[in-house]
């Protein structure tokens, strides 16, 4: 696996990975996280990623044999619905890994890469937010990757349940 810098030209590949994840989510009944509509039919998904890039987020693409297998976007500030930390941080704004590469630890490698990026910047706090509904598997995934739970939150009129997690060193 190789991790390379990404950019706006990667939006079609990111959308394709999003579509794969949505198909898998629907197949396992996880419709509470992102609904049921494929990313390719929702232009707001691409607009949100482009907006993050425009705001200075760093985008990274994990490739396996030259094919996009995962996506990581980080920024020095969290999403607008999360309170910024009282110290410098690196916030994971997007983490996707293609179900085609299940079991190859693409997401875990991207998380380790994010931590290394934080360390390179002299930052000692890495945070992420995620869907806290359903079975809670996503929260446990981050815990298995060295994160600890901090605050919970809800977003929007449907009260989408979220969890903030952090790593410190």
JSON list of C-alpha atoms in Angstrom, two decimals:
[
{"chain": "A", "resi": 1, "resn": "UNK", "atom": "CA", "xyz": [0.00, 0.00, 0.00]},
{"chain": "A", "resi": 2, "resn": "UNK", "atom": "CA", "xyz": [1.14, 3.52, -0.82]},
{"chain": "A", "resi": 3, "resn": "UNK", "atom": "CA", "xyz": [-0.25, 6.76, 0.63]},
{"chain": "A", "resi": 4, "resn": "UNK", "atom": "CA", "xyz": [0.00, 9.79, -1.63]},
{"chain": "A", "resi": 5, "resn": "UNK", "atom": "CA", "xyz": [-1.25, 13.38, -1.47]},
{"chain": "A", "resi": 6, "resn": "UNK", "atom": "CA", "xyz": [-4.69, 13.86, -2.98]},
{"chain": "A", "resi": 7, "resn": "UNK", "atom": "CA", "xyz": [-6.62, 16.73, -4.46]},
{"chain": "A", "resi": 8, "resn": "UNK", "atom": "CA", "xyz": [-9.73, 17.74, -6.36]},
{"chain": "A", "resi": 9, "resn": "UNK", "atom": "CA", "xyz": [-8.81, 15.38, -9.21]},
{"chain": "A", "resi": 10, "resn": "UNK", "atom": "CA", "xyz": [-9.43, 12.50, -6.77]},
{"chain": "A", "resi": 11, "resn": "UNK", "atom": "CA", "xyz": [-13.10, 13.39, -6.18]},
{"chain": "A", "resi": 12, "resn": "UNK", "atom": "CA", "xyz": [-14.35, 10.74, -8.67]},
{"chain": "A", "resi": 13, "resn": "UNK", "atom": "CA", "xyz": [-12.31, 8.03, -6.90]},
{"chain": "A", "resi": 14, "resn": "UNK", "atom": "CA", "xyz": [-13.51, 9.21, -3.48]},
{"chain": "A", "resi": 15, "resn": "UNK", "atom": "CA", "xyz": [-17.10, 9.16, -4.74]},
{"chain": "A", "resi": 16, "resn": "UNK", "atom": "CA", "xyz": [-16.63, 5.62, -6.06]},
{"chain": "A", "resi": 17, "resn": "UNK", "atom": "CA", "xyz": [-15.34, 4.46, -2.67]},
{"chain": "A", "resi": 18, "resn": "UNK", "atom": "CA", "xyz": [-18.30, 6.20, -1.03]},
{"chain": "A", "resi": 19, "resn": "UNK", "atom": "CA", "xyz": [-20.65, 4.32, -3.38]},
{"chain": "A", "resi": 20, "resn": "UNK", "atom": "CA", "xyz": [-19.01, 0.99, -2.44]},
{"chain": "A", "resi": 21, "resn": "UNK", "atom": "CA", "xyz": [-19.39, 1.76, 1.25]},
{"chain": "A", "resi": 22, "resn": "UNK", "atom": "CA", "xyz": [-23.04, 2.79, 0.80]},
{"chain": "A", "resi": 23, "resn": "UNK", "atom": "CA", "xyz": [-23.82, -0.45, -1.04]},
{"chain": "A", "resi": 24, "resn": "UNK", "atom": "CA", "xyz": [-22.21, -2.41, 1.81]},
{"chain": "A", "resi": 25, "resn": "UNK", "atom": "CA", "xyz": [-23.98, -0.32, 4.50]},
{"chain": "A", "resi": 26, "resn": "UNK", "atom": "CA", "xyz": [-27.37, -0.93, 2.89]},
{"chain": "A", "resi": 27, "resn": "UNK", "atom": "CA", "xyz": [-26.62, -4.67, 2.63]},
{"chain": "A", "resi": 28, "resn": "UNK", "atom": "CA", "xyz": [-25.94, -4.88, 6.39]},
{"chain": "A", "resi": 29, "resn": "UNK", "atom": "CA", "xyz": [-28.81, -2.58, 7.38]},
{"chain": "A", "resi": 30, "resn": "UNK", "atom": "CA", "xyz": [-26.65, 0.37, 8.41]},
{"chain": "A", "resi": 31, "resn": "UNK", "atom": "CA", "xyz": [-28.82, 3.13, 6.95]},
{"chain": "A", "resi": 32, "resn": "UNK", "atom": "CA", "xyz": [-28.71, 5.41, 9.99]},
{"chain": "A", "resi": 33, "resn": "UNK", "atom": "CA", "xyz": [-25.17, 6.60, 9.35]},
{"chain": "A", "resi": 34, "resn": "UNK", "atom": "CA", "xyz": [-25.44, 8.06, 5.83]},
{"chain": "A", "resi": 35, "resn": "UNK", "atom": "CA", "xyz": [-28.86, 6.97, 4.55]},
{"chain": "A", "resi": 36, "resn": "UNK", "atom": "CA", "xyz": [-29.21, 4.85, 1.42]},
{"chain": "A", "resi": 37, "resn": "UNK", "atom": "CA", "xyz": [-28.39, 7.17, -1.48]},
{"chain": "A", "resi": 38, "resn": "UNK", "atom": "CA", "xyz": [-25.13, 6.46, -3.33]},
{"chain": "A", "resi": 39, "resn": "UNK", "atom": "CA", "xyz": [-22.53, 9.22, -3.09]},
{"chain": "A", "resi": 40, "resn": "UNK", "atom": "CA", "xyz": [-22.56, 9.56, -6.88]},
{"chain": "A", "resi": 41, "resn": "UNK", "atom": "CA", "xyz": [-26.21, 10.66, -6.73]},
{"chain": "A", "resi": 42, "resn": "UNK", "atom": "CA", "xyz": [-25.58, 13.22, -4.00]},
{"chain": "A", "resi": 43, "resn": "UNK", "atom": "CA", "xyz": [-23.57, 16.22, -5.29]},
{"chain": "A", "resi": 44, "resn": "UNK", "atom": "CA", "xyz": [-23.46, 17.63, -1.75]},
{"chain": "A", "resi": 45, "resn": "UNK", "atom": "CA", "xyz": [-20.94, 14.91, -0.82]},
{"chain": "A", "resi": 46, "resn": "UNK", "atom": "CA", "xyz": [-18.44, 16.11, -3.44]},
{"chain": "A", "resi": 47, "resn": "UNK", "atom": "CA", "xyz": [-19.18, 19.74, -2.54]},
{"chain": "A", "resi": 48, "resn": "UNK", "atom": "CA", "xyz": [-18.41, 19.03, 1.13]},
{"chain": "A", "resi": 49, "resn": "UNK", "atom": "CA", "xyz": [-15.10, 17.38, 0.27]},
{"chain": "A", "resi": 50, "resn": "UNK", "atom": "CA", "xyz": [-14.18, 20.24, -2.09]},
{"chain": "A", "resi": 51, "resn": "UNK", "atom": "CA", "xyz": [-15.12, 22.76, 0.61]},
{"chain": "A", "resi": 52, "resn": "UNK", "atom": "CA", "xyz": [-12.80, 20.99, 3.05]},
{"chain": "A", "resi": 53, "resn": "UNK", "atom": "CA", "xyz": [-9.96, 21.23, 0.52]},
{"chain": "A", "resi": 54, "resn": "UNK", "atom": "CA", "xyz": [-10.75, 24.91, -0.03]},
{"chain": "A", "resi": 55, "resn": "UNK", "atom": "CA", "xyz": [-10.56, 25.43, 3.76]},
{"chain": "A", "resi": 56, "resn": "UNK", "atom": "CA", "xyz": [-7.07, 23.91, 3.87]},
{"chain": "A", "resi": 57, "resn": "UNK", "atom": "CA", "xyz": [-7.70, 20.26, 4.67]},
{"chain": "A", "resi": 58, "resn": "UNK", "atom": "CA", "xyz": [-4.97, 17.84, 3.64]},
{"chain": "A", "resi": 59, "resn": "UNK", "atom": "CA", "xyz": [-6.21, 14.95, 1.53]},
{"chain": "A", "resi": 60, "resn": "UNK", "atom": "CA", "xyz": [-4.41, 11.62, 1.32]},
{"chain": "A", "resi": 61, "resn": "UNK", "atom": "CA", "xyz": [-5.19, 8.65, -0.91]},
{"chain": "A", "resi": 62, "resn": "UNK", "atom": "CA", "xyz": [-4.19, 5.08, -0.02]},
{"chain": "A", "resi": 63, "resn": "UNK", "atom": "CA", "xyz": [-3.50, 3.01, -3.11]},
{"chain": "A", "resi": 64, "resn": "UNK", "atom": "CA", "xyz": [-3.13, -0.72, -3.54]},
{"chain": "A", "resi": 65, "resn": "UNK", "atom": "CA", "xyz": [-1.46, -1.69, -6.81]},
{"chain": "A", "resi": 66, "resn": "UNK", "atom": "CA", "xyz": [-2.16, 1.81, -8.13]},
{"chain": "A", "resi": 67, "resn": "UNK", "atom": "CA", "xyz": [-5.91, 1.74, -7.34]},
{"chain": "A", "resi": 68, "resn": "UNK", "atom": "CA", "xyz": [-7.51, 4.01, -4.72]},
{"chain": "A", "resi": 69, "resn": "UNK", "atom": "CA", "xyz": [-8.35, 1.93, -1.66]},
{"chain": "A", "resi": 70, "resn": "UNK", "atom": "CA", "xyz": [-8.84, 4.56, 1.03]},
{"chain": "A", "resi": 71, "resn": "UNK", "atom": "CA", "xyz": [-9.11, 8.27, 1.77]},
{"chain": "A", "resi": 72, "resn": "UNK", "atom": "CA", "xyz": [-7.98, 10.43, 4.68]},
{"chain": "A", "resi": 73, "resn": "UNK", "atom": "CA", "xyz": [-8.66, 14.15, 5.13]},
{"chain": "A", "resi": 74, "resn": "UNK", "atom": "CA", "xyz": [-7.15, 16.04, 8.07]},
{"chain": "A", "resi": 75, "resn": "UNK", "atom": "CA", "xyz": [-7.28, 19.64, 9.24]},
{"chain": "A", "resi": 76, "resn": "UNK", "atom": "CA", "xyz": [-6.03, 21.69, 12.17]},
{"chain": "A", "resi": 77, "resn": "UNK", "atom": "CA", "xyz": [-9.64, 22.40, 13.19]},
{"chain": "A", "resi": 78, "resn": "UNK", "atom": "CA", "xyz": [-12.63, 20.07, 13.52]},
{"chain": "A", "resi": 79, "resn": "UNK", "atom": "CA", "xyz": [-15.95, 20.16, 11.70]},
{"chain": "A", "resi": 80, "resn": "UNK", "atom": "CA", "xyz": [-18.14, 23.15, 12.58]},
{"chain": "A", "resi": 81, "resn": "UNK", "atom": "CA", "xyz": [-20.34, 21.05, 14.89]},
{"chain": "A", "resi": 82, "resn": "UNK", "atom": "CA", "xyz": [-17.39, 20.03, 17.12]},
{"chain": "A", "resi": 83, "resn": "UNK", "atom": "CA", "xyz": [-15.83, 22.37, 19.67]},
{"chain": "A", "resi": 84, "resn": "UNK", "atom": "CA", "xyz": [-12.14, 23.00, 18.83]},
{"chain": "A", "resi": 85, "resn": "UNK", "atom": "CA", "xyz": [-9.62, 21.71, 21.33]},
{"chain": "A", "resi": 86, "resn": "UNK", "atom": "CA", "xyz": [-7.93, 24.11, 23.73]},
{"chain": "A", "resi": 87, "resn": "UNK", "atom": "CA", "xyz": [-4.56, 23.07, 22.27]},
{"chain": "A", "resi": 88, "resn": "UNK", "atom": "CA", "xyz": [-3.16, 22.41, 18.80]},
{"chain": "A", "resi": 89, "resn": "UNK", "atom": "CA", "xyz": [-4.72, 19.35, 17.22]},
{"chain": "A", "resi": 90, "resn": "UNK", "atom": "CA", "xyz": [-4.95, 17.41, 14.00]},
{"chain": "A", "resi": 91, "resn": "UNK", "atom": "CA", "xyz": [-8.55, 16.47, 13.28]},
{"chain": "A", "resi": 92, "resn": "UNK", "atom": "CA", "xyz": [-9.52, 13.60, 11.00]},
{"chain": "A", "resi": 93, "resn": "UNK", "atom": "CA", "xyz": [-12.36, 14.99, 8.91]},
{"chain": "A", "resi": 94, "resn": "UNK", "atom": "CA", "xyz": [-12.79, 11.99, 6.60]},
{"chain": "A", "resi": 95, "resn": "UNK", "atom": "CA", "xyz": [-11.69, 8.38, 6.69]},
{"chain": "A", "resi": 96, "resn": "UNK", "atom": "CA", "xyz": [-12.94, 5.92, 4.08]},
{"chain": "A", "resi": 97, "resn": "UNK", "atom": "CA", "xyz": [-11.71, 2.54, 3.07]},
{"chain": "A", "resi": 98, "resn": "UNK", "atom": "CA", "xyz": [-13.05, 0.49, 0.20]},
{"chain": "A", "resi": 99, "resn": "UNK", "atom": "CA", "xyz": [-14.83, -2.72, 1.17]},
{"chain": "A", "resi": 100, "resn": "UNK", "atom": "CA", "xyz": [-12.95, -4.35, -1.74]},
{"chain": "A", "resi": 101, "resn": "UNK", "atom": "CA", "xyz": [-9.86, -4.25, 0.46]},
{"chain": "A", "resi": 102, "resn": "UNK", "atom": "CA", "xyz": [-11.51, -5.48, 3.66]},
{"chain": "A", "resi": 103, "resn": "UNK", "atom": "CA", "xyz": [-9.02, -7.12, 6.00]},
{"chain": "A", "resi": 104, "resn": "UNK", "atom": "CA", "xyz": [-6.02, -5.29, 4.55]},
{"chain": "A", "resi": 105, "resn": "UNK", "atom": "CA", "xyz": [-6.00, -2.69, 7.36]},
{"chain": "A", "resi": 106, "resn": "UNK", "atom": "CA", "xyz": [-6.31, 0.28, 4.98]},
{"chain": "A", "resi": 107, "resn": "UNK", "atom": "CA", "xyz": [-8.17, 2.38, 7.58]},
{"chain": "A", "resi": 108, "resn": "UNK", "atom": "CA", "xyz": [-5.72, 1.46, 10.34]},
{"chain": "A", "resi": 109, "resn": "UNK", "atom": "CA", "xyz": [-2.77, 2.39, 8.14]},
{"chain": "A", "resi": 110, "resn": "UNK", "atom": "CA", "xyz": [-4.38, 5.74, 7.33]},
{"chain": "A", "resi": 111, "resn": "UNK", "atom": "CA", "xyz": [-4.96, 6.38, 11.04]},
{"chain": "A", "resi": 112, "resn": "UNK", "atom": "CA", "xyz": [-1.31, 5.59, 11.78]},
{"chain": "A", "resi": 113, "resn": "UNK", "atom": "CA", "xyz": [-0.35, 7.93, 8.95]},
{"chain": "A", "resi": 114, "resn": "UNK", "atom": "CA", "xyz": [-2.51, 10.69, 10.48]},
{"chain": "A", "resi": 115, "resn": "UNK", "atom": "CA", "xyz": [-0.76, 10.25, 13.82]},
{"chain": "A", "resi": 116, "resn": "UNK", "atom": "CA", "xyz": [2.64, 10.44, 12.11]},
{"chain": "A", "resi": 117, "resn": "UNK", "atom": "CA", "xyz": [1.53, 13.65, 10.33]},
{"chain": "A", "resi": 118, "resn": "UNK", "atom": "CA", "xyz": [0.49, 15.12, 13.69]},
{"chain": "A", "resi": 119, "resn": "UNK", "atom": "CA", "xyz": [3.83, 14.18, 15.24]},
{"chain": "A", "resi": 120, "resn": "UNK", "atom": "CA", "xyz": [5.69, 15.72, 12.28]},
{"chain": "A", "resi": 121, "resn": "UNK", "atom": "CA", "xyz": [3.78, 18.96, 12.91]},
{"chain": "A", "resi": 122, "resn": "UNK", "atom": "CA", "xyz": [4.65, 18.88, 16.63]},
{"chain": "A", "resi": 123, "resn": "UNK", "atom": "CA", "xyz": [1.00, 18.25, 17.54]},
{"chain": "A", "resi": 124, "resn": "UNK", "atom": "CA", "xyz": [0.27, 15.86, 20.39]},
{"chain": "A", "resi": 125, "resn": "UNK", "atom": "CA", "xyz": [-3.50, 15.49, 19.93]},
{"chain": "A", "resi": 126, "resn": "UNK", "atom": "CA", "xyz": [-5.27, 13.60, 17.17]},
{"chain": "A", "resi": 127, "resn": "UNK", "atom": "CA", "xyz": [-9.07, 13.65, 17.17]},
{"chain": "A", "resi": 128, "resn": "UNK", "atom": "CA", "xyz": [-11.87, 12.20, 15.08]},
{"chain": "A", "resi": 129, "resn": "UNK", "atom": "CA", "xyz": [-15.65, 12.18, 15.19]},
{"chain": "A", "resi": 130, "resn": "UNK", "atom": "CA", "xyz": [-17.86, 9.34, 14.03]},
{"chain": "A", "resi": 131, "resn": "UNK", "atom": "CA", "xyz": [-21.35, 7.91, 13.93]},
{"chain": "A", "resi": 132, "resn": "UNK", "atom": "CA", "xyz": [-22.23, 6.57, 17.37]},
{"chain": "A", "resi": 133, "resn": "UNK", "atom": "CA", "xyz": [-25.54, 4.92, 16.46]},
{"chain": "A", "resi": 134, "resn": "UNK", "atom": "CA", "xyz": [-26.37, 1.48, 15.21]},
{"chain": "A", "resi": 135, "resn": "UNK", "atom": "CA", "xyz": [-24.34, -1.26, 16.80]},
{"chain": "A", "resi": 136, "resn": "UNK", "atom": "CA", "xyz": [-21.53, 1.05, 17.96]},
{"chain": "A", "resi": 137, "resn": "UNK", "atom": "CA", "xyz": [-19.04, -0.84, 15.77]},
{"chain": "A", "resi": 138, "resn": "UNK", "atom": "CA", "xyz": [-17.49, 2.35, 14.39]},
{"chain": "A", "resi": 139, "resn": "UNK", "atom": "CA", "xyz": [-16.71, 3.74, 17.84]},
{"chain": "A", "resi": 140, "resn": "UNK", "atom": "CA", "xyz": [-15.17, 0.40, 18.82]},
{"chain": "A", "resi": 141, "resn": "UNK", "atom": "CA", "xyz": [-13.12, 0.42, 15.59]},
{"chain": "A", "resi": 142, "resn": "UNK", "atom": "CA", "xyz": [-11.48, 3.69, 16.61]},
{"chain": "A", "resi": 143, "resn": "UNK", "atom": "CA", "xyz": [-10.91, 2.37, 20.14]},
{"chain": "A", "resi": 144, "resn": "UNK", "atom": "CA", "xyz": [-9.14, -0.69, 18.68]},
{"chain": "A", "resi": 145, "resn": "UNK", "atom": "CA", "xyz": [-6.92, 1.78, 16.85]},
{"chain": "A", "resi": 146, "resn": "UNK", "atom": "CA", "xyz": [-5.83, 3.54, 20.04]},
{"chain": "A", "resi": 147, "resn": "UNK", "atom": "CA", "xyz": [-8.47, 6.25, 20.42]},
{"chain": "A", "resi": 148, "resn": "UNK", "atom": "CA", "xyz": [-10.41, 6.98, 23.59]},
{"chain": "A", "resi": 149, "resn": "UNK", "atom": "CA", "xyz": [-13.93, 8.40, 23.81]},
{"chain": "A", "resi": 150, "resn": "UNK", "atom": "CA", "xyz": [-14.39, 11.99, 24.87]},
{"chain": "A", "resi": 151, "resn": "UNK", "atom": "CA", "xyz": [-17.66, 13.85, 24.27]},
{"chain": "A", "resi": 152, "resn": "UNK", "atom": "CA", "xyz": [-20.84, 12.84, 22.46]},
{"chain": "A", "resi": 153, "resn": "UNK", "atom": "CA", "xyz": [-22.91, 15.13, 20.26]},
{"chain": "A", "resi": 154, "resn": "UNK", "atom": "CA", "xyz": [-25.91, 15.20, 17.93]},
{"chain": "A", "resi": 155, "resn": "UNK", "atom": "CA", "xyz": [-26.25, 16.89, 14.55]},
{"chain": "A", "resi": 156, "resn": "UNK", "atom": "CA", "xyz": [-29.27, 18.18, 12.67]},
{"chain": "A", "resi": 157, "resn": "UNK", "atom": "CA", "xyz": [-32.99, 17.88, 13.17]},
{"chain": "A", "resi": 158, "resn": "UNK", "atom": "CA", "xyz": [-32.77, 14.08, 13.09]},
{"chain": "A", "resi": 159, "resn": "UNK", "atom": "CA", "xyz": [-30.32, 14.19, 16.05]},
{"chain": "A", "resi": 160, "resn": "UNK", "atom": "CA", "xyz": [-27.67, 12.11, 14.27]},
{"chain": "A", "resi": 161, "resn": "UNK", "atom": "CA", "xyz": [-25.65, 10.61, 17.17]},
{"chain": "A", "resi": 162, "resn": "UNK", "atom": "CA", "xyz": [-21.92, 11.19, 17.17]},
{"chain": "A", "resi": 163, "resn": "UNK", "atom": "CA", "xyz": [-18.87, 10.46, 19.26]},
{"chain": "A", "resi": 164, "resn": "UNK", "atom": "CA", "xyz": [-15.59, 12.36, 19.46]},
{"chain": "A", "resi": 165, "resn": "UNK", "atom": "CA", "xyz": [-12.50, 10.27, 20.15]},
{"chain": "A", "resi": 166, "resn": "UNK", "atom": "CA", "xyz": [-8.88, 11.25, 20.71]},
{"chain": "A", "resi": 167, "resn": "UNK", "atom": "CA", "xyz": [-5.32, 9.99, 20.89]},
{"chain": "A", "resi": 168, "resn": "UNK", "atom": "CA", "xyz": [-2.67, 11.74, 22.95]},
{"chain": "A", "resi": 169, "resn": "UNK", "atom": "CA", "xyz": [1.03, 11.06, 23.29]}
]
